[in-house]
């Protein structure tokens, strides 16, 4: 059984950046990809980006291009999602999820609050 | 880029009733690449259906998926108390990008 454990809640000021981690255990996660999905308060799910093994590099949703970086540290089994130039619109719960195309295992979510 | 539009926004039903949720794609997609998720308040989403028709592990058979081309449907045959939640469709395609619909809330 795969488990994804994310880092804790973060509070950031507008214009700053945040880095959220996601550690996998209990399975061969690295055989598959990992997606990041966010959910603003009271809103729906939004795919932010992810790493899919058959593609050489991470892929990002168009709206985040230029201010998002997703990395995977294969030595530790931890994935990271860093978002820069934060605004209040980035306040959301950020989930990591195993990506097989669909996502069957999800992290618990990390609340990122952007406030002055 | 595929855009998924779900309807209705909210579905008000009673226990034991049948729920029919719609997901329309902006252009034709392969059925292999359409999924449905359930999200309870305060929880991560749960995969219900993949490849348009196939139930994920542990999903009760009252959940079923159908459709092709641009029109897909999630049906819950008889609503149980735990089924009142928000449901999302997702397209996952050949590209590494993923798209979600805006969600349908099923409420009592």
Coordinates of N, CA and C in Angstrom, one line a residue:
Chain A
X1 N 0.8 -1.2 0.0 CA 0.0 0.0 0.0 C 0.9 1.2 0.0
X2 N 0.7 2.1 -1.0 CA 1.5 3.3 -1.1 C 0.9 4.4 -0.1
X3 N 1.8 5.0 0.6 CA 1.4 6.2 1.4 C 2.2 7.4 1.0
X4 N 1.5 8.5 0.9 CA 2.2 9.8 0.5 C 2.0 10.7 1.7
X5 N 3.1 11.2 2.2 CA 3.0 12.1 3.4 C 3.6 13.4 3.0
X6 N 2.8 14.5 3.2 CA 3.2 15.8 2.8 C 3.7 16.6 4.0
X7 N 4.5 17.7 3.7 CA 4.9 18.6 4.7 C 3.8 19.4 5.2
X8 N 4.0 20.1 6.3 CA 3.0 20.8 7.0 C 2.6 22.1 6.4
X9 N 1.6 22.7 7.0 CA 1.0 24.0 6.5 C 2.0 25.1 6.5
X10 N 1.8 26.0 5.6 CA 2.8 27.1 5.4 C 2.0 28.4 5.3
X11 N 2.6 29.4 5.8 CA 2.0 30.8 5.7 C 3.1 31.6 5.0
X12 N 2.7 32.3 3.9 CA 3.7 33.1 3.2 C 3.1 34.5 2.9
X13 N 4.0 35.4 2.7 CA 3.6 36.8 2.3 C 3.6 36.9 0.8
X14 N 2.7 37.7 0.2 CA 2.7 37.9 -1.2 C 4.1 38.3 -1.8
X15 N 4.4 37.6 -2.9 CA 5.6 37.9 -3.6 C 6.7 36.9 -3.2
X16 N 6.5 36.1 -2.1 CA 7.5 35.1 -1.7 C 7.2 33.8 -2.4
X17 N 7.9 32.8 -1.9 CA 7.8 31.4 -2.5 C 7.5 30.4 -1.4
X18 N 7.1 29.2 -1.9 CA 6.8 28.1 -0.9 C 7.3 26.8 -1.6
X19 N 7.8 25.9 -0.8 CA 8.2 24.6 -1.3 C 7.5 23.5 -0.4
X20 N 6.8 22.7 -1.1 CA 6.0 21.6 -0.4 C 6.6 20.3 -0.8
X21 N 6.8 19.4 0.2 CA 7.3 18.1 -0.1 C 6.3 17.0 0.0
X22 N 6.6 15.9 -0.6 CA 5.8 14.7 -0.6 C 6.6 13.5 -0.6
X23 N 6.5 12.7 0.5 CA 7.4 11.5 0.7 C 6.5 10.3 0.5
X24 N 7.0 9.4 -0.3 CA 6.3 8.1 -0.6 C 6.9 7.0 0.2
X25 N 6.0 6.1 0.7 CA 6.5 4.9 1.3 C 5.5 3.8 1.0
X26 N 6.0 2.5 1.2 CA 5.1 1.4 1.0 C 4.9 0.9 -0.4
X27 N 5.7 1.3 -1.3 CA 5.5 0.9 -2.7 C 6.5 1.4 -3.6
X28 N 6.5 0.9 -4.8 CA 7.5 1.4 -5.8 C 7.0 2.6 -6.6
X29 N 6.9 3.7 -5.8 CA 6.3 4.9 -6.4 C 7.1 5.3 -7.6
X30 N 8.4 5.2 -7.5 CA 9.2 5.7 -8.6 C 9.0 5.0 -9.9
X31 N 8.2 3.9 -9.9 CA 7.8 3.3 -11.2 C 6.8 4.2 -11.9
X32 N 6.2 5.0 -11.1 CA 5.1 5.8 -11.7 C 5.4 7.3 -11.5
X33 N 4.5 8.1 -12.0 CA 4.7 9.5 -11.8 C 4.0 10.1 -10.6
X34 N 4.1 11.4 -10.4 CA 3.5 12.1 -9.3 C 3.0 13.4 -9.8
X35 N 1.7 13.6 -9.5 CA 1.1 14.9 -9.9 C 0.8 15.7 -8.7
X36 N 0.7 17.0 -8.9 CA 0.4 18.0 -7.9 C -1.0 18.6 -8.3
X37 N -1.9 18.6 -7.3 CA -3.2 19.2 -7.6 C -3.6 20.1 -6.5
X38 N -4.1 21.3 -6.8 CA -4.5 22.2 -5.7 C -6.0 22.5 -5.7
X39 N -6.4 22.9 -4.5 CA -7.8 23.2 -4.3 C -8.0 24.5 -3.4
X40 N -8.4 25.6 -4.1 CA -8.6 26.8 -3.3 C -9.8 26.7 -2.5
X41 N -10.0 27.5 -1.4 CA -11.1 27.3 -0.5 C -12.4 27.4 -1.2
X42 N -13.2 26.3 -1.0 CA -14.6 26.2 -1.6 C -14.6 26.0 -3.1
X43 N -13.4 25.7 -3.7 CA -13.3 25.6 -5.2 C -13.0 24.1 -5.5
X44 N -12.9 23.9 -6.8 CA -12.7 22.6 -7.4 C -11.2 22.2 -7.4
X45 N -10.9 21.1 -8.1 CA -9.6 20.6 -8.2 C -8.9 21.2 -9.4
X46 N -7.6 21.5 -9.3 CA -6.9 22.1 -10.4 C -5.5 21.4 -10.5
X47 N -5.2 20.8 -11.6 CA -3.9 20.2 -11.8 C -2.9 21.3 -12.0
X48 N -1.8 21.2 -11.2 CA -0.8 22.2 -11.2 C 0.4 21.7 -12.1
X49 N 0.8 20.4 -12.0 CA 1.9 19.9 -12.7 C 2.3 18.5 -12.2
X50 N 3.3 17.9 -12.8 CA 3.7 16.6 -12.4 C 4.8 16.0 -13.2
X51 N 5.3 14.9 -12.7 CA 6.4 14.2 -13.4 C 5.8 12.8 -13.7
X52 N 5.9 12.5 -15.0 CA 5.5 11.2 -15.5 C 6.8 10.5 -16.1
X53 N 7.1 9.3 -15.6 CA 8.4 8.7 -16.0 C 8.7 8.6 -17.5
X54 N 7.7 8.4 -18.3 CA 8.0 8.2 -19.7 C 8.4 9.5 -20.4
X55 N 8.1 10.6 -19.7 CA 8.5 11.9 -20.3 C 9.8 12.3 -19.5
X56 N 10.7 13.0 -20.1 CA 12.0 13.2 -19.5 C 11.9 14.3 -18.5
X57 N 11.0 15.2 -18.5 CA 11.0 16.4 -17.6 C 9.6 16.6 -17.1
X58 N 9.6 17.4 -16.0 CA 8.2 17.7 -15.4 C 7.4 18.5 -16.4
X59 N 6.1 18.4 -16.2 CA 5.2 19.2 -17.0 C 4.3 20.0 -16.1
X60 N 3.9 21.2 -16.6 CA 3.2 22.2 -15.7 C 2.0 22.7 -16.5
X61 N 1.0 23.0 -15.7 CA -0.2 23.7 -16.3 C 0.3 25.0 -16.8
X62 N -0.3 25.4 -17.9 CA 0.1 26.6 -18.6 C 0.1 27.8 -17.7
X63 N -0.9 28.0 -16.8 CA -1.0 29.2 -16.0 C 0.1 29.3 -15.0
X64 N 0.9 28.2 -14.7 CA 1.9 28.3 -13.7 C 3.3 28.3 -14.3
X65 N 3.4 28.2 -15.6 CA 4.7 28.2 -16.3 C 5.5 29.5 -15.9
X66 N 6.7 29.2 -15.6 CA 7.6 30.3 -15.2 C 7.7 30.6 -13.7
X67 N 6.8 30.0 -12.9 CA 6.9 30.2 -11.5 C 6.7 29.0 -10.7
X68 N 6.7 27.8 -11.3 CA 6.6 26.5 -10.6 C 7.8 25.6 -11.0
X69 N 8.3 24.9 -10.0 CA 9.3 23.9 -10.3 C 8.9 22.6 -9.5
X70 N 8.9 21.5 -10.2 CA 8.6 20.2 -9.6 C 9.9 19.4 -9.7
X71 N 10.3 18.8 -8.6 CA 11.5 18.0 -8.7 C 11.3 16.7 -7.9
X72 N 12.1 15.7 -8.2 CA 12.1 14.5 -7.5 C 13.5 14.1 -7.1
X73 N 13.7 13.8 -5.8 CA 14.9 13.4 -5.3 C 14.9 11.9 -5.1
X74 N 15.5 11.2 -6.1 CA 15.3 9.7 -6.1 C 16.1 9.0 -5.0
X75 N 17.1 9.7 -4.4 CA 17.9 9.1 -3.4 C 17.1 9.1 -2.1
X76 N 16.1 10.0 -1.9 CA 15.4 10.0 -0.6 C 13.9 9.6 -0.9
X77 N 13.5 9.6 -2.1 CA 12.1 9.3 -2.4 C 11.1 10.4 -2.1
X78 N 11.7 11.6 -2.1 CA 10.8 12.8 -1.8 C 10.7 13.7 -3.1
X79 N 9.4 14.1 -3.3 CA 9.1 15.0 -4.4 C 8.9 16.4 -3.8
X80 N 9.2 17.4 -4.6 CA 9.0 18.8 -4.2 C 8.2 19.6 -5.2
X81 N 7.4 20.5 -4.8 CA 6.7 21.4 -5.6 C 7.0 22.8 -5.1
X82 N 7.7 23.7 -5.9 CA 8.0 25.0 -5.4 C 7.2 26.0 -6.3
X83 N 6.5 26.9 -5.6 CA 5.8 28.0 -6.3 C 6.3 29.3 -5.9
X84 N 6.6 30.2 -6.9 CA 7.2 31.5 -6.5 C 6.2 32.6 -6.9
X85 N 6.6 33.8 -6.5 CA 5.8 35.0 -6.8 C 4.3 34.8 -6.3
X86 N 4.2 34.4 -5.1 CA 2.9 34.0 -4.6 C 1.9 35.2 -4.5
X87 N 0.7 35.0 -4.7 CA -0.4 36.0 -4.5 C -1.5 35.3 -3.7
X88 N -2.5 36.1 -3.2 CA -3.5 35.5 -2.4 C -4.3 34.5 -3.2
X89 N -4.3 34.5 -4.5 CA -5.0 33.5 -5.3 C -4.3 32.1 -5.2
X90 N -3.1 32.1 -4.7 CA -2.4 30.8 -4.5 C -2.7 30.1 -3.2
X91 N -3.5 30.8 -2.4 CA -4.0 30.2 -1.1 C -4.9 29.0 -1.5
X92 N -4.4 27.8 -1.0 CA -5.1 26.6 -1.4 C -4.5 25.4 -0.6
X93 N -5.2 24.3 -0.7 CA -4.6 23.0 -0.3 C -3.9 22.4 -1.5
X94 N -2.7 22.0 -1.3 CA -1.9 21.4 -2.4 C -1.8 19.9 -2.1
X95 N -2.2 19.1 -3.0 CA -2.1 17.6 -2.9 C -1.1 17.1 -3.8
X96 N -0.3 16.1 -3.3 CA 0.4 15.2 -4.3 C -0.4 13.9 -4.4
X97 N -0.2 13.3 -5.6 CA -0.9 12.1 -5.9 C -0.1 11.2 -6.8
X98 N -0.1 9.9 -6.6 CA 0.5 9.0 -7.5 C -0.2 9.1 -8.9
X99 N 0.6 9.2 -9.9 CA 0.0 9.4 -11.2 C 0.3 8.2 -12.1
X100 N -0.8 7.5 -12.4 CA -0.8 6.4 -13.4 C -1.6 6.8 -14.6
X101 N -1.8 8.1 -14.8 CA -2.8 8.7 -15.6 C -3.9 9.1 -14.7
X102 N -4.5 8.2 -14.0 CA -5.4 8.5 -12.9 C -4.5 8.5 -11.6
X103 N -5.1 8.9 -10.5 CA -4.4 9.0 -9.3 C -5.2 8.2 -8.2
X104 N -4.5 7.1 -7.8 CA -5.2 6.2 -6.8 C -4.7 6.4 -5.4
X105 N -3.6 7.0 -5.2 CA -3.1 7.3 -3.9 C -2.8 8.8 -3.8
X106 N -3.2 9.4 -2.7 CA -3.1 10.9 -2.5 C -2.4 11.2 -1.2
X107 N -1.7 12.3 -1.1 CA -1.2 12.8 0.1 C -2.4 13.4 0.9
X108 N -2.1 13.8 2.1 CA -3.1 14.4 3.0 C -3.4 15.8 2.7
X109 N -2.6 16.4 1.9 CA -2.8 17.8 1.5 C -2.0 18.8 2.4
X110 N -1.5 19.9 1.8 CA -0.7 20.9 2.5 C -1.4 22.2 2.3
X111 N -1.9 22.9 3.4 CA -2.5 24.2 3.3 C -1.4 25.2 3.1
X112 N -1.5 26.0 2.0 CA -0.6 27.1 1.8 C -1.5 28.4 1.9
X113 N -1.2 29.2 2.8 CA -1.9 30.5 3.0 C -1.0 31.7 2.6
X114 N -1.5 32.5 1.7 CA -0.7 33.7 1.3 C -1.4 34.9 1.8
X115 N -0.8 35.6 2.7 CA -1.4 36.7 3.4 C -0.4 37.7 3.8
X116 N -0.7 39.0 3.7 CA 0.2 40.0 4.2 C 0.0 40.3 5.7
Chain B
X1 N -6.2 22.2 -25.8 CA -6.4 21.7 -24.4 C -7.9 21.3 -24.2
X2 N -8.1 20.2 -23.6 CA -9.4 19.7 -23.3 C -10.0 20.5 -22.2
X3 N -11.3 20.9 -22.3 CA -12.0 21.5 -21.2 C -13.2 20.6 -20.9
X4 N -13.3 20.3 -19.6 CA -14.4 19.4 -19.2 C -15.5 20.2 -18.4
X5 N -16.7 20.1 -18.8 CA -17.8 20.8 -18.2 C -18.8 19.8 -17.6
X6 N -18.9 20.0 -16.3 CA -19.8 19.0 -15.6 C -21.2 19.7 -15.3
X7 N -22.2 18.9 -15.3 CA -23.5 19.3 -15.0 C -24.3 18.2 -14.3
X8 N -25.3 18.6 -13.4 CA -25.5 20.0 -13.0 C -24.4 20.4 -12.0
X9 N -24.5 21.6 -11.5 CA -23.5 22.0 -10.5 C -23.8 21.4 -9.2
X10 N -25.1 21.3 -8.9 CA -25.6 20.7 -7.7 C -26.8 19.8 -8.0
X11 N -26.8 18.6 -7.3 CA -27.9 17.6 -7.6 C -28.5 17.3 -6.2
X12 N -29.7 17.7 -6.0 CA -30.4 17.4 -4.7 C -31.3 16.2 -4.8
X13 N -30.9 15.2 -4.1 CA -31.6 13.9 -4.1 C -31.8 13.3 -2.7
X14 N -32.6 12.2 -2.7 CA -32.8 11.5 -1.4 C -32.1 10.2 -1.4
X15 N -32.0 9.7 -0.2 CA -31.4 8.3 0.0 C -32.2 7.3 -0.9
X16 N -31.4 6.4 -1.5 CA -32.1 5.4 -2.3 C -32.4 5.8 -3.8
X17 N -32.3 7.1 -4.1 CA -32.5 7.6 -5.4 C -31.3 7.4 -6.3
X18 N -31.6 7.5 -7.6 CA -30.5 7.3 -8.6 C -29.9 8.7 -9.0
X19 N -28.6 8.8 -9.0 CA -28.0 10.0 -9.4 C -27.3 9.9 -10.7
X20 N -27.5 10.8 -11.6 CA -26.9 10.8 -12.9 C -26.1 12.1 -13.1
X21 N -24.8 12.0 -13.2 CA -23.9 13.2 -13.3 C -23.3 13.2 -14.7
X22 N -23.2 14.4 -15.3 CA -22.7 14.5 -16.7 C -21.3 15.2 -16.7
X23 N -20.5 14.8 -17.7 CA -19.2 15.4 -18.0 C -19.1 15.5 -19.5
X24 N -19.0 16.7 -20.0 CA -18.9 17.0 -21.4 C -17.5 17.5 -21.7
X25 N -16.8 16.9 -22.7 CA -15.5 17.4 -23.1 C -15.6 18.4 -24.3
X26 N -14.7 19.3 -24.4 CA -14.7 20.3 -25.4 C -14.5 19.7 -26.8
X27 N -13.7 18.6 -26.8 CA -13.6 17.8 -28.1 C -13.4 16.4 -27.7
X28 N -13.6 15.5 -28.7 CA -13.7 14.1 -28.5 C -12.4 13.6 -27.8
X29 N -12.6 12.7 -26.8 CA -11.5 12.1 -26.1 C -11.6 10.6 -26.1
X30 N -10.6 9.9 -26.0 CA -10.6 8.5 -25.9 C -11.2 8.1 -24.5
X31 N -12.1 7.1 -24.6 CA -12.7 6.6 -23.3 C -11.7 6.1 -22.3
X32 N -10.6 5.6 -22.9 CA -9.5 5.1 -22.0 C -9.0 6.1 -21.0
X33 N -9.3 7.4 -21.3 CA -8.6 8.5 -20.6 C -9.6 9.4 -19.8
X34 N -10.7 8.8 -19.4 CA -11.7 9.6 -18.6 C -11.9 8.9 -17.3
X35 N -11.8 9.7 -16.2 CA -11.9 9.1 -14.8 C -12.9 10.0 -14.0
X36 N -13.4 9.4 -12.9 CA -14.3 10.0 -12.0 C -13.7 9.9 -10.6
X37 N -13.8 11.0 -9.8 CA -13.4 11.0 -8.4 C -14.5 11.5 -7.5
X38 N -14.5 11.0 -6.3 CA -15.4 11.5 -5.2 C -14.5 12.2 -4.2
X39 N -15.0 13.3 -3.7 CA -14.3 14.0 -2.6 C -15.3 14.4 -1.5
X40 N -15.0 13.9 -0.3 CA -15.7 14.2 0.9 C -15.1 15.5 1.5
X41 N -15.9 16.2 2.2 CA -15.3 17.5 2.9 C -14.1 17.2 3.7
X42 N -13.1 18.0 3.5 CA -11.9 17.8 4.3 C -11.0 16.6 3.9
X43 N -11.3 15.9 2.9 CA -10.5 14.8 2.5 C -9.9 14.9 1.1
X44 N -8.9 14.1 0.8 CA -8.4 14.0 -0.6 C -9.4 13.3 -1.5
X45 N -9.3 13.6 -2.7 CA -10.2 12.8 -3.7 C -9.9 11.3 -3.6
X46 N -11.0 10.6 -4.0 CA -10.9 9.1 -4.1 C -11.2 8.7 -5.6
X47 N -10.4 7.9 -6.2 CA -10.7 7.4 -7.5 C -11.8 6.5 -7.5
X48 N -12.8 6.7 -8.3 CA -14.0 5.8 -8.4 C -13.9 5.0 -9.7
X49 N -13.8 5.7 -10.8 CA -13.9 5.1 -12.2 C -12.7 5.5 -13.0
X50 N -12.1 4.6 -13.7 CA -11.1 4.9 -14.7 C -11.4 4.3 -16.1
X51 N -10.8 4.8 -17.1 CA -11.1 4.4 -18.5 C -12.6 4.4 -18.7
X52 N -13.3 5.4 -18.2 CA -14.7 5.7 -18.4 C -15.7 4.7 -17.8
X53 N -15.3 3.4 -17.7 CA -16.2 2.3 -17.3 C -15.8 1.5 -16.1
X54 N -14.5 1.5 -15.9 CA -13.9 0.5 -14.9 C -13.9 1.0 -13.5
X55 N -14.4 0.2 -12.6 CA -14.4 0.7 -11.2 C -13.0 0.4 -10.6
X56 N -12.6 1.4 -9.8 CA -11.3 1.3 -9.1 C -11.5 0.2 -8.0
X57 N -10.4 -0.2 -7.4 CA -10.4 -1.2 -6.4 C -11.2 -0.7 -5.2
X58 N -12.1 -1.6 -4.8 CA -12.9 -1.4 -3.6 C -14.2 -0.5 -3.8
X59 N -14.4 -0.1 -5.0 CA -15.6 0.8 -5.3 C -16.8 -0.1 -5.4
X60 N -17.9 0.2 -4.7 CA -19.1 -0.6 -4.8 C -19.8 -0.5 -6.2
X61 N -20.5 -1.6 -6.5 CA -21.0 -1.7 -7.9 C -22.2 -0.8 -8.1
X62 N -22.6 0.0 -7.1 CA -23.7 1.0 -7.4 C -23.2 2.2 -8.2
X63 N -21.8 2.3 -8.3 CA -21.2 3.3 -9.1 C -20.9 2.7 -10.5
X64 N -21.3 3.4 -11.5 CA -21.0 3.0 -12.9 C -20.7 4.1 -13.8
X65 N -19.8 3.9 -14.7 CA -19.5 5.0 -15.7 C -19.8 4.5 -17.1
X66 N -20.2 5.5 -17.9 CA -20.5 5.2 -19.3 C -20.2 6.4 -20.1
X67 N -20.3 6.3 -21.5 CA -20.1 7.4 -22.4 C -19.0 7.2 -23.3
X68 N -18.9 8.1 -24.3 CA -17.8 8.0 -25.3 C -17.8 9.4 -26.0
X69 N -16.7 9.6 -26.7 CA -16.6 10.8 -27.5 C -16.5 12.1 -26.6
X70 N -17.5 12.8 -26.5 CA -17.5 14.1 -25.7 C -18.4 14.0 -24.5
X71 N -19.2 12.9 -24.4 CA -20.2 12.9 -23.4 C -20.1 11.6 -22.5
X72 N -19.9 11.9 -21.2 CA -19.6 10.8 -20.2 C -20.6 11.0 -19.0
X73 N -20.9 9.9 -18.4 CA -21.9 9.9 -17.3 C -21.4 9.0 -16.2
X74 N -21.5 9.5 -15.0 CA -21.4 8.7 -13.8 C -22.8 8.5 -13.2
X75 N -23.1 7.3 -12.9 CA -24.4 6.9 -12.3 C -24.2 6.3 -11.0
X76 N -24.9 6.7 -10.0 CA -25.0 6.1 -8.7 C -26.4 5.5 -8.6
X77 N -26.5 4.2 -8.6 CA -27.8 3.6 -8.7 C -28.8 3.8 -7.6
X78 N -28.3 3.7 -6.4 CA -29.1 3.9 -5.2 C -28.2 4.7 -4.1
X79 N -28.5 5.9 -3.9 CA -27.7 6.7 -3.0 C -27.7 6.2 -1.6
X80 N -26.5 6.1 -1.1 CA -26.2 5.8 0.3 C -25.8 7.0 1.0
X81 N -25.9 7.1 2.4 CA -25.5 8.3 3.1 C -24.1 8.8 2.7
X82 N -23.2 7.9 2.6 CA -21.8 8.3 2.3 C -21.5 8.7 0.9
X83 N -22.5 8.7 0.0 CA -22.4 9.1 -1.4 C -22.6 10.6 -1.6
X84 N -23.1 11.3 -0.5 CA -23.3 12.7 -0.6 C -21.9 13.4 -0.5
X85 N -21.5 13.9 -1.6 CA -20.1 14.4 -1.8 C -20.0 15.2 -3.1
X86 N -18.8 15.6 -3.4 CA -18.6 16.3 -4.7 C -17.8 15.3 -5.6
X87 N -18.2 15.3 -6.9 CA -17.7 14.4 -7.9 C -17.0 15.2 -9.0
X88 N -15.9 14.7 -9.4 CA -15.1 15.4 -10.5 C -14.8 14.4 -11.6
X89 N -14.9 14.8 -12.8 CA -14.4 14.0 -13.9 C -13.0 14.5 -14.2
X90 N -12.2 13.7 -14.8 CA -10.8 14.0 -15.2 C -10.4 13.4 -16.5
X91 N -9.7 14.2 -17.3 CA -9.1 13.6 -18.5 C -7.6 13.5 -18.3
X92 N -7.1 12.4 -18.7 CA -5.6 12.2 -18.5 C -4.8 11.9 -19.8
X93 N -5.4 11.6 -20.8 CA -4.8 11.6 -22.2 C -3.4 11.0 -22.4
X94 N -2.9 11.2 -23.6 CA -1.6 10.8 -23.9 C -0.5 11.7 -23.4
X95 N -0.9 13.0 -23.3 CA 0.1 14.0 -22.8 C 0.2 13.9 -21.3
X96 N 1.2 14.4 -20.7 CA 1.4 14.4 -19.3 C 0.5 15.3 -18.5
X97 N -0.3 16.2 -19.2 CA -1.2 17.1 -18.6 C -2.5 16.5 -18.2
X98 N -3.1 17.0 -17.1 CA -4.3 16.5 -16.6 C -5.3 17.6 -16.5
X99 N -6.6 17.3 -16.7 CA -7.7 18.3 -16.6 C -8.8 17.8 -15.8
X100 N -9.3 18.6 -14.9 CA -10.5 18.3 -14.1 C -11.7 19.1 -14.6
X101 N -12.9 18.5 -14.4 CA -14.1 19.3 -14.5 C -14.3 20.1 -13.2
X102 N -15.3 21.0 -13.2 CA -15.4 21.9 -12.1 C -16.2 21.2 -10.9
X103 N -16.7 20.1 -11.1 CA -17.3 19.3 -10.0 C -18.9 19.4 -10.0
X104 N -19.5 18.3 -9.5 CA -20.9 18.3 -9.2 C -21.1 17.9 -7.7
X105 N -21.8 18.7 -7.0 CA -22.1 18.4 -5.6 C -23.4 17.6 -5.5
X106 N -23.4 16.4 -4.9 CA -24.6 15.7 -4.7 C -25.0 15.9 -3.2
X107 N -26.2 16.5 -3.0 CA -26.6 16.8 -1.7 C -28.0 16.2 -1.4
X108 N -28.2 16.1 -0.1 CA -29.6 15.6 0.3 C -30.6 16.7 0.1

